Tab-separated table of C-alpha atoms in Angstrom:
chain	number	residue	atom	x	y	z
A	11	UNK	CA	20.801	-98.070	39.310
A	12	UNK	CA	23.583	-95.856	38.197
A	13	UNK	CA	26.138	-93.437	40.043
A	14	UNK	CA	27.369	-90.521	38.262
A	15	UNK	CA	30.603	-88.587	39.024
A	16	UNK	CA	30.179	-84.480	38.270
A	17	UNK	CA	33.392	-82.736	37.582
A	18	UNK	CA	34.497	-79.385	36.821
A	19	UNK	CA	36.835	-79.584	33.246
A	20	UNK	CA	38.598	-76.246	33.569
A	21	UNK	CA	39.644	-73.769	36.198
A	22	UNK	CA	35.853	-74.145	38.411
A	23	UNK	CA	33.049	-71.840	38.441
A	24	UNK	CA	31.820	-74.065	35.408
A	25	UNK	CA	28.417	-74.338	36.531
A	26	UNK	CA	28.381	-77.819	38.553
A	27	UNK	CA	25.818	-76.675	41.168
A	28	UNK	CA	22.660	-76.130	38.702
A	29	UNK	CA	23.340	-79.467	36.934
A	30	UNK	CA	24.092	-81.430	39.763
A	31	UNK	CA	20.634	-79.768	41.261
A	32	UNK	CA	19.095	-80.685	38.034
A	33	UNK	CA	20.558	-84.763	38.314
A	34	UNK	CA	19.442	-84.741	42.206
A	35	UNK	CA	16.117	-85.053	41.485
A	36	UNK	CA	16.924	-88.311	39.825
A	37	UNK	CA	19.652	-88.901	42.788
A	38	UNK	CA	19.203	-90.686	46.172
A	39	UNK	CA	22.554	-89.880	47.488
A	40	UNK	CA	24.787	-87.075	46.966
A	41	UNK	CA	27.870	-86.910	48.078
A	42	UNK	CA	30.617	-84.101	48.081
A	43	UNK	CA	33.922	-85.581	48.053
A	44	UNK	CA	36.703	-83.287	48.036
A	45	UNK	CA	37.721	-79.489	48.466
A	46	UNK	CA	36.212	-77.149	51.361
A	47	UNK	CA	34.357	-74.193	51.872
A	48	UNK	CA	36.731	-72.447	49.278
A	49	UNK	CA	34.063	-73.776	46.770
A	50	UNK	CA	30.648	-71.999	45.519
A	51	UNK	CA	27.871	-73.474	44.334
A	52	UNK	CA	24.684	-71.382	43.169
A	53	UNK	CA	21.331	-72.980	42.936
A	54	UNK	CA	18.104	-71.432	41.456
A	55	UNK	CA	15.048	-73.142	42.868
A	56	UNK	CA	11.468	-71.465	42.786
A	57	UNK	CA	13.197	-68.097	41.864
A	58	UNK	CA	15.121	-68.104	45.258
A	59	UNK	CA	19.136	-68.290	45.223
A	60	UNK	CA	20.689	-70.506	47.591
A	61	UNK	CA	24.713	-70.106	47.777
A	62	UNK	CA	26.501	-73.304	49.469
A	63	UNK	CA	30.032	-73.812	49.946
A	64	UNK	CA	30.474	-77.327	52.161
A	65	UNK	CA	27.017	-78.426	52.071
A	66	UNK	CA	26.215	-81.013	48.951
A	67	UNK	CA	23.885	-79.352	46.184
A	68	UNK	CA	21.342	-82.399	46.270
A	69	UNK	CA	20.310	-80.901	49.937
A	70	UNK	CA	18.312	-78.219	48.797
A	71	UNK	CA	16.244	-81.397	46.459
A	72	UNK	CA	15.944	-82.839	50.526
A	73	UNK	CA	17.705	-85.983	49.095
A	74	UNK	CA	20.307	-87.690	51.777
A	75	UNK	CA	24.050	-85.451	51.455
A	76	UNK	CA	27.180	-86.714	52.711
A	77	UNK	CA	30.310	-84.884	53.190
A	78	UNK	CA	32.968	-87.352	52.729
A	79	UNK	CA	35.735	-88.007	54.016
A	80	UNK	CA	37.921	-86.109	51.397
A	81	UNK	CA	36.565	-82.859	52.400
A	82	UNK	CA	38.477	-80.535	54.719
A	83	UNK	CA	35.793	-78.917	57.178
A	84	UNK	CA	35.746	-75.709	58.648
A	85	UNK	CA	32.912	-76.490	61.340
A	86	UNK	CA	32.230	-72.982	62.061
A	87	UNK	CA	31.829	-72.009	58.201
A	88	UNK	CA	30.016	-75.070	57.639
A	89	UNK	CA	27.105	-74.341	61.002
A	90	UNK	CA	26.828	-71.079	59.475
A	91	UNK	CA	25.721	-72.413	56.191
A	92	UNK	CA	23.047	-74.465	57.789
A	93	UNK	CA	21.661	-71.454	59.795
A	94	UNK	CA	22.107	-69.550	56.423
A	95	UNK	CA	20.135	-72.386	54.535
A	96	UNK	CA	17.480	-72.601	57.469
A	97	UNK	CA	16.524	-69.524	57.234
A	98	UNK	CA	15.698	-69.841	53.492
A	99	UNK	CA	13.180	-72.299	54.570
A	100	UNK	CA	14.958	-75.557	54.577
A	101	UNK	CA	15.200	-77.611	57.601
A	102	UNK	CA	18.557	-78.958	57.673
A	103	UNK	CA	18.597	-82.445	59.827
A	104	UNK	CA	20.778	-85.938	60.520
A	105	UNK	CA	18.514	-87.582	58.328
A	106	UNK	CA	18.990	-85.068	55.646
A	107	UNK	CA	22.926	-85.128	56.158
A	108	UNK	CA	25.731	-86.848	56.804
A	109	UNK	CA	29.154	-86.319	57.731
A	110	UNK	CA	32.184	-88.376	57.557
A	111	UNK	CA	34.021	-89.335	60.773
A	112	UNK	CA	37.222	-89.297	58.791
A	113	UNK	CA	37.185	-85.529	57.067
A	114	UNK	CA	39.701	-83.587	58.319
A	115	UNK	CA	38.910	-80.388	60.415
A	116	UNK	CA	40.176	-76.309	59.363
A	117	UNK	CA	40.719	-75.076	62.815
A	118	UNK	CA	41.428	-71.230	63.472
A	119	UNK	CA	45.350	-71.437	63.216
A	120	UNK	CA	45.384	-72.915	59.318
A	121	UNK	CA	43.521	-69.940	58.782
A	122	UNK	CA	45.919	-67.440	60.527
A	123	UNK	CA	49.021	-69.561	58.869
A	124	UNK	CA	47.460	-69.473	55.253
A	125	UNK	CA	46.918	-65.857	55.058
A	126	UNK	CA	50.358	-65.313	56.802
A	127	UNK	CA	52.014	-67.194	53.960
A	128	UNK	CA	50.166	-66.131	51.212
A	129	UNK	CA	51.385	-62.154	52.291
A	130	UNK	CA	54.710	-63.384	52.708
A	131	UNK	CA	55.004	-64.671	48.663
A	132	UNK	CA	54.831	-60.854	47.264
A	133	UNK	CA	54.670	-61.590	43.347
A	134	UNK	CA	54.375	-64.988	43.641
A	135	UNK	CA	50.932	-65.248	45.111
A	136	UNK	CA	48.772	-68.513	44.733
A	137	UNK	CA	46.054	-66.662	44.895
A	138	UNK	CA	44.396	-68.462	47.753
A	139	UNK	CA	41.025	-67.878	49.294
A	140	UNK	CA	42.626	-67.789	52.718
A	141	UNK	CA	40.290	-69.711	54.407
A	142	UNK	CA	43.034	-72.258	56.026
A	143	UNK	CA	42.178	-75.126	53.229
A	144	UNK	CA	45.516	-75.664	51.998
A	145	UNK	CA	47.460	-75.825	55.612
A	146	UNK	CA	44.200	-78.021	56.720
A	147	UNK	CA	45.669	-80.348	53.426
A	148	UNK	CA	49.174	-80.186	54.568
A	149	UNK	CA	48.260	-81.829	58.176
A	150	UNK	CA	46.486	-84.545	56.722
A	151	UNK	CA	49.098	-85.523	54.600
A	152	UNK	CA	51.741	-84.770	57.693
A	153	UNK	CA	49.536	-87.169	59.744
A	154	UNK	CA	48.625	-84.109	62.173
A	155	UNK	CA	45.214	-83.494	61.324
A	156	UNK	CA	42.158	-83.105	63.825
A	157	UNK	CA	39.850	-85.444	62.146
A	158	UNK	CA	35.971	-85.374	63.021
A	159	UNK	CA	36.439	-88.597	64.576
A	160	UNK	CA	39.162	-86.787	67.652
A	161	UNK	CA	36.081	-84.767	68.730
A	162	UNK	CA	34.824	-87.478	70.516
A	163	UNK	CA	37.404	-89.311	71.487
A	164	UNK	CA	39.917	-86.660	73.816
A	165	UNK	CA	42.764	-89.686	73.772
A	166	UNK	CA	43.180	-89.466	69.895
A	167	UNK	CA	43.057	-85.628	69.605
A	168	UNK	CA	45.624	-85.209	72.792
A	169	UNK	CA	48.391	-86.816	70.430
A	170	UNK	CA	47.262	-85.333	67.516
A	171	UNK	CA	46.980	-81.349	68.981
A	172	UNK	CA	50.401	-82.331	70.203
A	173	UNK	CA	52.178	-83.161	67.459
A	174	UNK	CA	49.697	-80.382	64.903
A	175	UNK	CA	50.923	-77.695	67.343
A	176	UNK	CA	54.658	-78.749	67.758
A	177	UNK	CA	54.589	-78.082	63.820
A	178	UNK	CA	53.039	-75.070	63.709
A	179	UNK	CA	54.058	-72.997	66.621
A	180	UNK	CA	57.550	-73.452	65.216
A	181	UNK	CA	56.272	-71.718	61.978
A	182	UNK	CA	54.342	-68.849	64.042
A	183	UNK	CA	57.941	-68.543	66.277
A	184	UNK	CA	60.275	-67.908	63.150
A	185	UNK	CA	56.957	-65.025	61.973
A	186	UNK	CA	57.561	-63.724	65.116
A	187	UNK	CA	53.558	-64.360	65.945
A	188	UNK	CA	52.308	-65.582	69.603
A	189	UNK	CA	52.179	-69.007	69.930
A	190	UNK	CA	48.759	-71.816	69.398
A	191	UNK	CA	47.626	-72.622	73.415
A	192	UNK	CA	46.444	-76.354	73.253
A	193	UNK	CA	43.788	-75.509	76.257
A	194	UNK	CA	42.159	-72.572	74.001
A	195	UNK	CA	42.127	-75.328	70.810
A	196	UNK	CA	40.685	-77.822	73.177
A	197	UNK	CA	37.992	-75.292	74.570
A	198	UNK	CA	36.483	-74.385	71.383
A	199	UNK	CA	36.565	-78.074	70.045
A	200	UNK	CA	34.527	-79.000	73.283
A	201	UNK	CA	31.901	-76.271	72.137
A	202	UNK	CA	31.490	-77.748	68.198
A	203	UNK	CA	31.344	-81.887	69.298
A	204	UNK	CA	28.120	-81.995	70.591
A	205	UNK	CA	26.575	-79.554	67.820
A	206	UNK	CA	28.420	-81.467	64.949
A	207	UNK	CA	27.665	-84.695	66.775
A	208	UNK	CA	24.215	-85.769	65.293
A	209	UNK	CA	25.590	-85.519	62.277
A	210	UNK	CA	28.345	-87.566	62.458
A	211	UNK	CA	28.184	-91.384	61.248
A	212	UNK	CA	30.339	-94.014	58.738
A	213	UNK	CA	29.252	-92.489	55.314
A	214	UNK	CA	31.642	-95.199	54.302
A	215	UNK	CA	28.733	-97.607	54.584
A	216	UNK	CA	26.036	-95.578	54.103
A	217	UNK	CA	27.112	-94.860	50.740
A	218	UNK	CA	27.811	-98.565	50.061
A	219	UNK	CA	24.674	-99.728	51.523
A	220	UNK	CA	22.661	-97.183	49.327
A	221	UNK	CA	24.755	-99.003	46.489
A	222	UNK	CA	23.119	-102.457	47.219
A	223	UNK	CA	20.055	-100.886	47.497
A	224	UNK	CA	20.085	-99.995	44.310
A	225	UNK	CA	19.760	-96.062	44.733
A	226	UNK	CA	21.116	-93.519	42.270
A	227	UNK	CA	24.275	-91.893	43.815
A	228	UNK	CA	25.585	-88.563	42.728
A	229	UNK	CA	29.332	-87.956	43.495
A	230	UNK	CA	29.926	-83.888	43.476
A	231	UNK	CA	32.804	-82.499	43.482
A	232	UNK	CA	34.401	-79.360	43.954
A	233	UNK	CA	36.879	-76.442	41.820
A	234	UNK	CA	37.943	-77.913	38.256
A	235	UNK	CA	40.298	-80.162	36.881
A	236	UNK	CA	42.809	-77.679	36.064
A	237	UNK	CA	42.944	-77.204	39.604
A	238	UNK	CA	43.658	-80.460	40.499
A	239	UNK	CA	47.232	-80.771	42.534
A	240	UNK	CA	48.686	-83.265	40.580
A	241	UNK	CA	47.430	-82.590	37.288
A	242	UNK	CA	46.034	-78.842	37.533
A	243	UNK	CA	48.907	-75.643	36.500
A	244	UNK	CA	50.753	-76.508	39.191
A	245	UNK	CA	51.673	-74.617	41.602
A	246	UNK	CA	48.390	-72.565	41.131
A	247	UNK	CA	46.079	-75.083	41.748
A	248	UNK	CA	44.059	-76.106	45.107
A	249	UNK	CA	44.821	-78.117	47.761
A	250	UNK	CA	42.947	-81.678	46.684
A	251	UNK	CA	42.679	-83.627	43.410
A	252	UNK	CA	40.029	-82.642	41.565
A	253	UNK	CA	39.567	-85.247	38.908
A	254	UNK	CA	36.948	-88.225	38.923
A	255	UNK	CA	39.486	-90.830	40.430
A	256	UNK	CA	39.328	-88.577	43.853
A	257	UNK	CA	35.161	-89.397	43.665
A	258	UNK	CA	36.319	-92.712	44.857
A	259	UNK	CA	39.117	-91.803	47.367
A	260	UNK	CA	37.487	-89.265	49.073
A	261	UNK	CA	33.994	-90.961	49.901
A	262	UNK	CA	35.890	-94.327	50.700
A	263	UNK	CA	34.377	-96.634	47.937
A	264	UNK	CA	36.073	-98.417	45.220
A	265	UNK	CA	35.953	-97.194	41.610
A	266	UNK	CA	33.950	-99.757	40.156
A	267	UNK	CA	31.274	-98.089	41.980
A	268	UNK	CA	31.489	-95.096	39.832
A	269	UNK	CA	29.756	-96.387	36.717
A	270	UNK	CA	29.236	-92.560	34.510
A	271	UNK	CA	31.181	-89.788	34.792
A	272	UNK	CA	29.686	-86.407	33.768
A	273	UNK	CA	32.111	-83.097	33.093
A	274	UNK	CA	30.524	-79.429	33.629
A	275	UNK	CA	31.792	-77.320	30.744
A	276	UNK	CA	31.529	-73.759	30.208
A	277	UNK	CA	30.856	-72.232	26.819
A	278	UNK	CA	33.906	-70.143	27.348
A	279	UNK	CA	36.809	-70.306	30.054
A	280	UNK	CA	37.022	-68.146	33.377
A	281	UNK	CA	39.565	-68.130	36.220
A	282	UNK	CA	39.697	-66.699	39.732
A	283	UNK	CA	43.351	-66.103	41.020
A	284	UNK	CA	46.727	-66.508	39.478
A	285	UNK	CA	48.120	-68.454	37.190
A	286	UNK	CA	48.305	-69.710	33.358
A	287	UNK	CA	45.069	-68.404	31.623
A	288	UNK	CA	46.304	-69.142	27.902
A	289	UNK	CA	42.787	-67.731	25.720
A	290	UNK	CA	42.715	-64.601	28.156
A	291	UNK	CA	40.971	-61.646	26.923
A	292	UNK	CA	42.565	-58.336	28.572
A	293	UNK	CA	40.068	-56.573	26.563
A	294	UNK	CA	36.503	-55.359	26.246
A	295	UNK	CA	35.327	-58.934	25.184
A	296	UNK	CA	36.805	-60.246	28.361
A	297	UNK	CA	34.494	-57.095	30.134
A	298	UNK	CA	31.862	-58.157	28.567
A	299	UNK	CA	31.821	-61.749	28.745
A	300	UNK	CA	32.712	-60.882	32.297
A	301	UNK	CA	29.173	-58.655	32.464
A	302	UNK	CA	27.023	-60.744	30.239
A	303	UNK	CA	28.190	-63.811	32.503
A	304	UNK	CA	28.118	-62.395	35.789
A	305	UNK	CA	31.572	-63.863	36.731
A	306	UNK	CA	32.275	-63.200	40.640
A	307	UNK	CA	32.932	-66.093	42.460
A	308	UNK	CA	30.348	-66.974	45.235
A	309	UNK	CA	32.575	-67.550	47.749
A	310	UNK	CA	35.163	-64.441	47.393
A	311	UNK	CA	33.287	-62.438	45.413
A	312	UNK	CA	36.022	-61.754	43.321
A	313	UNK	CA	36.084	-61.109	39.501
A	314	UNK	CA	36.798	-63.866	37.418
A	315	UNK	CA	39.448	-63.764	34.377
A	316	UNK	CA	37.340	-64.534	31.097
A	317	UNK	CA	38.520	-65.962	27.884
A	318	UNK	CA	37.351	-68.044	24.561
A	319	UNK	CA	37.033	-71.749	24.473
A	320	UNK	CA	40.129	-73.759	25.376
A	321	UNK	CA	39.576	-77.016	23.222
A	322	UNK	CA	43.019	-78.206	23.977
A	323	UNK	CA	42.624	-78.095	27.868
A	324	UNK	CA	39.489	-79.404	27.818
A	325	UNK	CA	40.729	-82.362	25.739
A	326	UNK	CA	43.123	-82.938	28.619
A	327	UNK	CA	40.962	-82.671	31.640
A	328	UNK	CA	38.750	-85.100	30.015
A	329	UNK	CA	41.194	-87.756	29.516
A	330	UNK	CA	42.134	-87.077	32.969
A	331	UNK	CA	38.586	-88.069	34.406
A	332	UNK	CA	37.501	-90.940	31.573
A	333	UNK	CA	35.067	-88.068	31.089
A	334	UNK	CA	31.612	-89.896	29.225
A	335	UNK	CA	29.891	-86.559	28.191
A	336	UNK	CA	29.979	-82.993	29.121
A	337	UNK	CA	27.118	-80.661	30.508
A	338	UNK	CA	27.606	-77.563	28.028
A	339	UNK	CA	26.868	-74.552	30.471
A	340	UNK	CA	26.320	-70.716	30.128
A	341	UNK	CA	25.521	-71.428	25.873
A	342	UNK	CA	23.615	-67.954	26.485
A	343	UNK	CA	26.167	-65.806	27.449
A	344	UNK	CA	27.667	-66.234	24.046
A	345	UNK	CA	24.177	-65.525	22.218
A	346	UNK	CA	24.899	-61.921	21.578
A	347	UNK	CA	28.595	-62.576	19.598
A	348	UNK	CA	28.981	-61.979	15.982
A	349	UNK	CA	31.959	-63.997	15.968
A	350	UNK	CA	33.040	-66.533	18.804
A	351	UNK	CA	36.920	-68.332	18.856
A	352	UNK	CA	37.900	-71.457	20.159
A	353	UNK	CA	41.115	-72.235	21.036
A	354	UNK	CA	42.501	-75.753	18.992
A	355	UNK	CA	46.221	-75.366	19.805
A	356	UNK	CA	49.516	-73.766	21.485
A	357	UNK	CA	52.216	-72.604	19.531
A	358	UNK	CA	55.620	-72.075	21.671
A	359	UNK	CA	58.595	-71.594	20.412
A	360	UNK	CA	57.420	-71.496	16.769
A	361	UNK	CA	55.820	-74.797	17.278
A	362	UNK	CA	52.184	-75.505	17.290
A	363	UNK	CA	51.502	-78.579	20.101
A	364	UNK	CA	48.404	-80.315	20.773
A	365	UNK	CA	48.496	-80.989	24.547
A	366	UNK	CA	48.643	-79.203	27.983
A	367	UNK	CA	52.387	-78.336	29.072
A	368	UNK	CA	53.548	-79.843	32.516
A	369	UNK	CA	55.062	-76.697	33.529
A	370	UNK	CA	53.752	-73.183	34.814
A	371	UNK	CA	56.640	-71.372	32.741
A	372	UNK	CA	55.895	-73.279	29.956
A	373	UNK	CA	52.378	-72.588	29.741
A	374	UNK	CA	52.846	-68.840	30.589
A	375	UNK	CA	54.610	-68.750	27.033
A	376	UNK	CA	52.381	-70.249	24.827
A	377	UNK	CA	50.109	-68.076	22.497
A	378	UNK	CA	46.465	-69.497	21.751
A	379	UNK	CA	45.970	-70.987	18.337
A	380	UNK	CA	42.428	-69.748	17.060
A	381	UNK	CA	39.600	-71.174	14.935
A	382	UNK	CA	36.951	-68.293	14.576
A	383	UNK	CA	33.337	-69.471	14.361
A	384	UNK	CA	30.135	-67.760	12.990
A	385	UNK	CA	27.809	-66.272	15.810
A	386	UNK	CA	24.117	-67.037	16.440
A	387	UNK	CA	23.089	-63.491	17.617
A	388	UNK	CA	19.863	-64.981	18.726
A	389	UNK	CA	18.292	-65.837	22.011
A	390	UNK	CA	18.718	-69.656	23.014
A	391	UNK	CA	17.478	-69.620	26.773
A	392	UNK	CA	14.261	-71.447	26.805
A	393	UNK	CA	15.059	-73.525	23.952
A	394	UNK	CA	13.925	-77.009	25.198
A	395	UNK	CA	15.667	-79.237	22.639
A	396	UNK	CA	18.954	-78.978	20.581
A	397	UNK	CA	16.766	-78.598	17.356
A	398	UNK	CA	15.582	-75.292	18.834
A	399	UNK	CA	19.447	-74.153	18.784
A	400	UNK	CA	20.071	-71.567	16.322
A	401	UNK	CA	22.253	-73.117	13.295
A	402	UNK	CA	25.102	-71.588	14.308
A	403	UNK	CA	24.799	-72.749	18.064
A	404	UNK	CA	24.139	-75.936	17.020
A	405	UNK	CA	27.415	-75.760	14.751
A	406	UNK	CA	29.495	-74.346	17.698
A	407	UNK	CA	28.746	-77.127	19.869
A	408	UNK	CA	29.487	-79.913	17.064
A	409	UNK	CA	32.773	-78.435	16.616
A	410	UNK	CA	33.091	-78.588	20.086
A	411	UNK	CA	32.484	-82.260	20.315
A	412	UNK	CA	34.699	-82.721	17.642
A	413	UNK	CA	37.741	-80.909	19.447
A	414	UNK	CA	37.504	-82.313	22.839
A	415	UNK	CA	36.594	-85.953	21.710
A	416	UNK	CA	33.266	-86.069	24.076
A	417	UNK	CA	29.877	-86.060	23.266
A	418	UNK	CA	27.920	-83.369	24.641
A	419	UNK	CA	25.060	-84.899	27.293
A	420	UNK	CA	23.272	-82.050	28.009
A	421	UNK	CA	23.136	-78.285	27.597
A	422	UNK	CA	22.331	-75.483	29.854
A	423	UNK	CA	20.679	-71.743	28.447
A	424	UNK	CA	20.425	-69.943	31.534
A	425	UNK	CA	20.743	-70.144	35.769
A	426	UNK	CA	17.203	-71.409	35.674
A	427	UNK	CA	16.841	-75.013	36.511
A	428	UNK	CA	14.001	-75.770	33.615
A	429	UNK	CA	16.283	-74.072	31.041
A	430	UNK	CA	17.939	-77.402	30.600
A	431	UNK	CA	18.584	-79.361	27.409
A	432	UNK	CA	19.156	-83.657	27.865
A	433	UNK	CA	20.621	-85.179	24.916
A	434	UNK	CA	21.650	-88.186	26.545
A	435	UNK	CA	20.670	-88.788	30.975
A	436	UNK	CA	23.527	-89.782	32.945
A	437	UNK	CA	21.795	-91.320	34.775
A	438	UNK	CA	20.873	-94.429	32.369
């Protein structure tokens, strides 16, 4: 028996849906346990896409998916994505998942206030997905959260509406918006109980339970580590910590439950929003990684910023997380590249530094310090082992290795599931 944590190590979109589909199948349990339907996950199974956004990737391998209790849930987002999945074919049922009665709920006004914000920052835009996430956040940590739990239970959610909407209508006064009504709140939480209902149980000891029983658990999480809102390029980063410790927090075990941690990796680095993108590429190898990669987020459907290998960051995020091996993804998009860079320090202020700056301003002045590798220029999708790398890929991801301080566990070619290289199984 072994549980495995999957983590993004940069800004997100690194790929964590096809490997963590690829791990399910060796999985009992996976659990999602952090972020909300901000996140995109693609999956390629029998040649048909499936795009989730709350719902854990292991559910399309039918294996048991929680949503813990570190997840903030939009409930109307989230039955959409079952009717979405169900009509792909896949039945989604109580047996098949399970939600936390202690995740927090995104009602309609975190929604309204997150997009009213955002407009209100002019230049200084997060970048935010504005789908209520970060305000959902902010009343958990204020204590005035809607929690799955207050759907059944009206005494609990009476206090907590009261004091949620004391807070907020203030905010919507000063905007000079109309005011939240606690009877129209009420009304369309009365509608979602009983359909959320079924679902609904103490994944708390389901998950610990499935422990004893020696099953394979798969913690998933959501974004990257350089989103993370403690340790991410703050104040660009999401809502929720990111890193492997949160695996823990958010699905209510302890850590020494979490016995391999496993960090998705992209080839290159990409970014959705603002903030500190140090190996950008405003250029026509940005466009084309861009093309060659495909790099729109799932969710938004907005183009991602692309850029070389950032050795340094990665370095950091993987201390961060205790980070046992990475999962190499998107190798392919780099196949066609006489030359490839990877970024192995900063220099600011005439000084070349080794490590990730703690502030925004600092990071927005440093200038990427490059080491320029050879190329392949040669095909590696459906390469089934690393001795079927070209020389050069097989160079690019030693170097790699050698820069970040991680071994490299496995290696993906392409969105395909089987085009999949295991060094070394996570899951050991």
């Amino acid at each position: 028996m072994t549980n495995v944590t999957i983590v993004g190590t940069q800004w997100g979109d690194e790929g964590k849906g096809k490997i963590v589909d690829w791990l399910s199948e060796r999985a009992n349990v996976v659990v999602r346990f952090q972020g909300g339907h901000n996140a995109g996950h693609t999956i390629v199974l029998n040649k048909k896409v499936f795009k989730l956004s709350l719902l854990p990737s292991g559910i399309i391998r039918k294996k048991v998916s929680i949503i813990g209790n570190g997840v903030v849930i939009d409930p109307w987002a989230l039955i959409n994505e079952i009717q979405k999945i169900e009509k792909q074919g896949l039945k989604i049922t109580p047996k098949l998942l399970k939600i936390s009665n202690k995740a927090s709920l995104i009602l309609p006004y975190h929604q309204e206030l997150d997009l009213l914000r955002e407009n209100t920052k002019g230049n200084n835009k997060i970048g935010t997905t504005g789908r209520g996430i970060g305000p959902a956040y902010e009343d958990k940590v204020g204590r005035r959260a809607i929690r799955i739990c207050d759907l059944f239970n009206k005494e609990s959610r009476e206090k907590q509406l009261i004091a949620a909407l004391a807070h907020h209508n203030i905010i919507l006064k000063g905007l000079n918006k109309k005011p939240i009504r606690k009877a129209n709140i009420n009304k369309i939480l009365d509608k979602i109980a009983p359909i959320l209902k079924p679902f609904v149980t103490n994944t708390m000891e389901l998950i610990i339970s499935s422990n004893e029983s020696n099953k394979n658990i798969l913690f998933e999480g959501a974004q990257g580590s350089m989103l993370d809102i403690d340790h991410g390029t703050y104040p660009f980063v999401t809502s929720s910590n990111t890193v492997s410790a949160q695996s823990a927090t958010g699905s209510g075990i302890g850590p020494s439950l979490i016995h391999n941690v496993l960090g998705i990796t992209k080839a290159y680095t990409t970014r959705v929003g603002n903030g500190p993108f140090p190996t950008e590429l405003n250029n026509k190898t940005g466009e084309l990684l861009g093309k060659i990669g495909h790099e729109f987020g799932v969710v938004t459907g907005r183009k991602r910023r692309c850029g070389w290998f950032d050795a340094v960051m990665v370095n950091y995020t993987i201390k961060l997380s205790g980070i046992h091996g990475i999962a190499l993804t998107k190798l392919d998009v780099l196949d066609s590249f006489k030359e490839i860079k990877v970024c192995i320090g900063y220099k600011i202020n005439n000084k070349i530094i080794k490590t990730v700056p703690e502030s925004y301003t600092e990071m927005n002045k440093i200038k990427p310090v490059y080491e320029t590798l050879k190329g392949w220029q040669k095909s590696t999708q459906k390469c089934k082992s690393f001795s079927e790398l070209p020389s050069n890929a097989k160079k690019y991801i030693k170097r790699i290795e050698k820069l970040i301080e991680c071994p490299v566990s496995m290696i993906s070619t392409s969105p395909e599931r089987n085009d999949t290289i295991l060094i070394n199984n996570p899951f050991k």
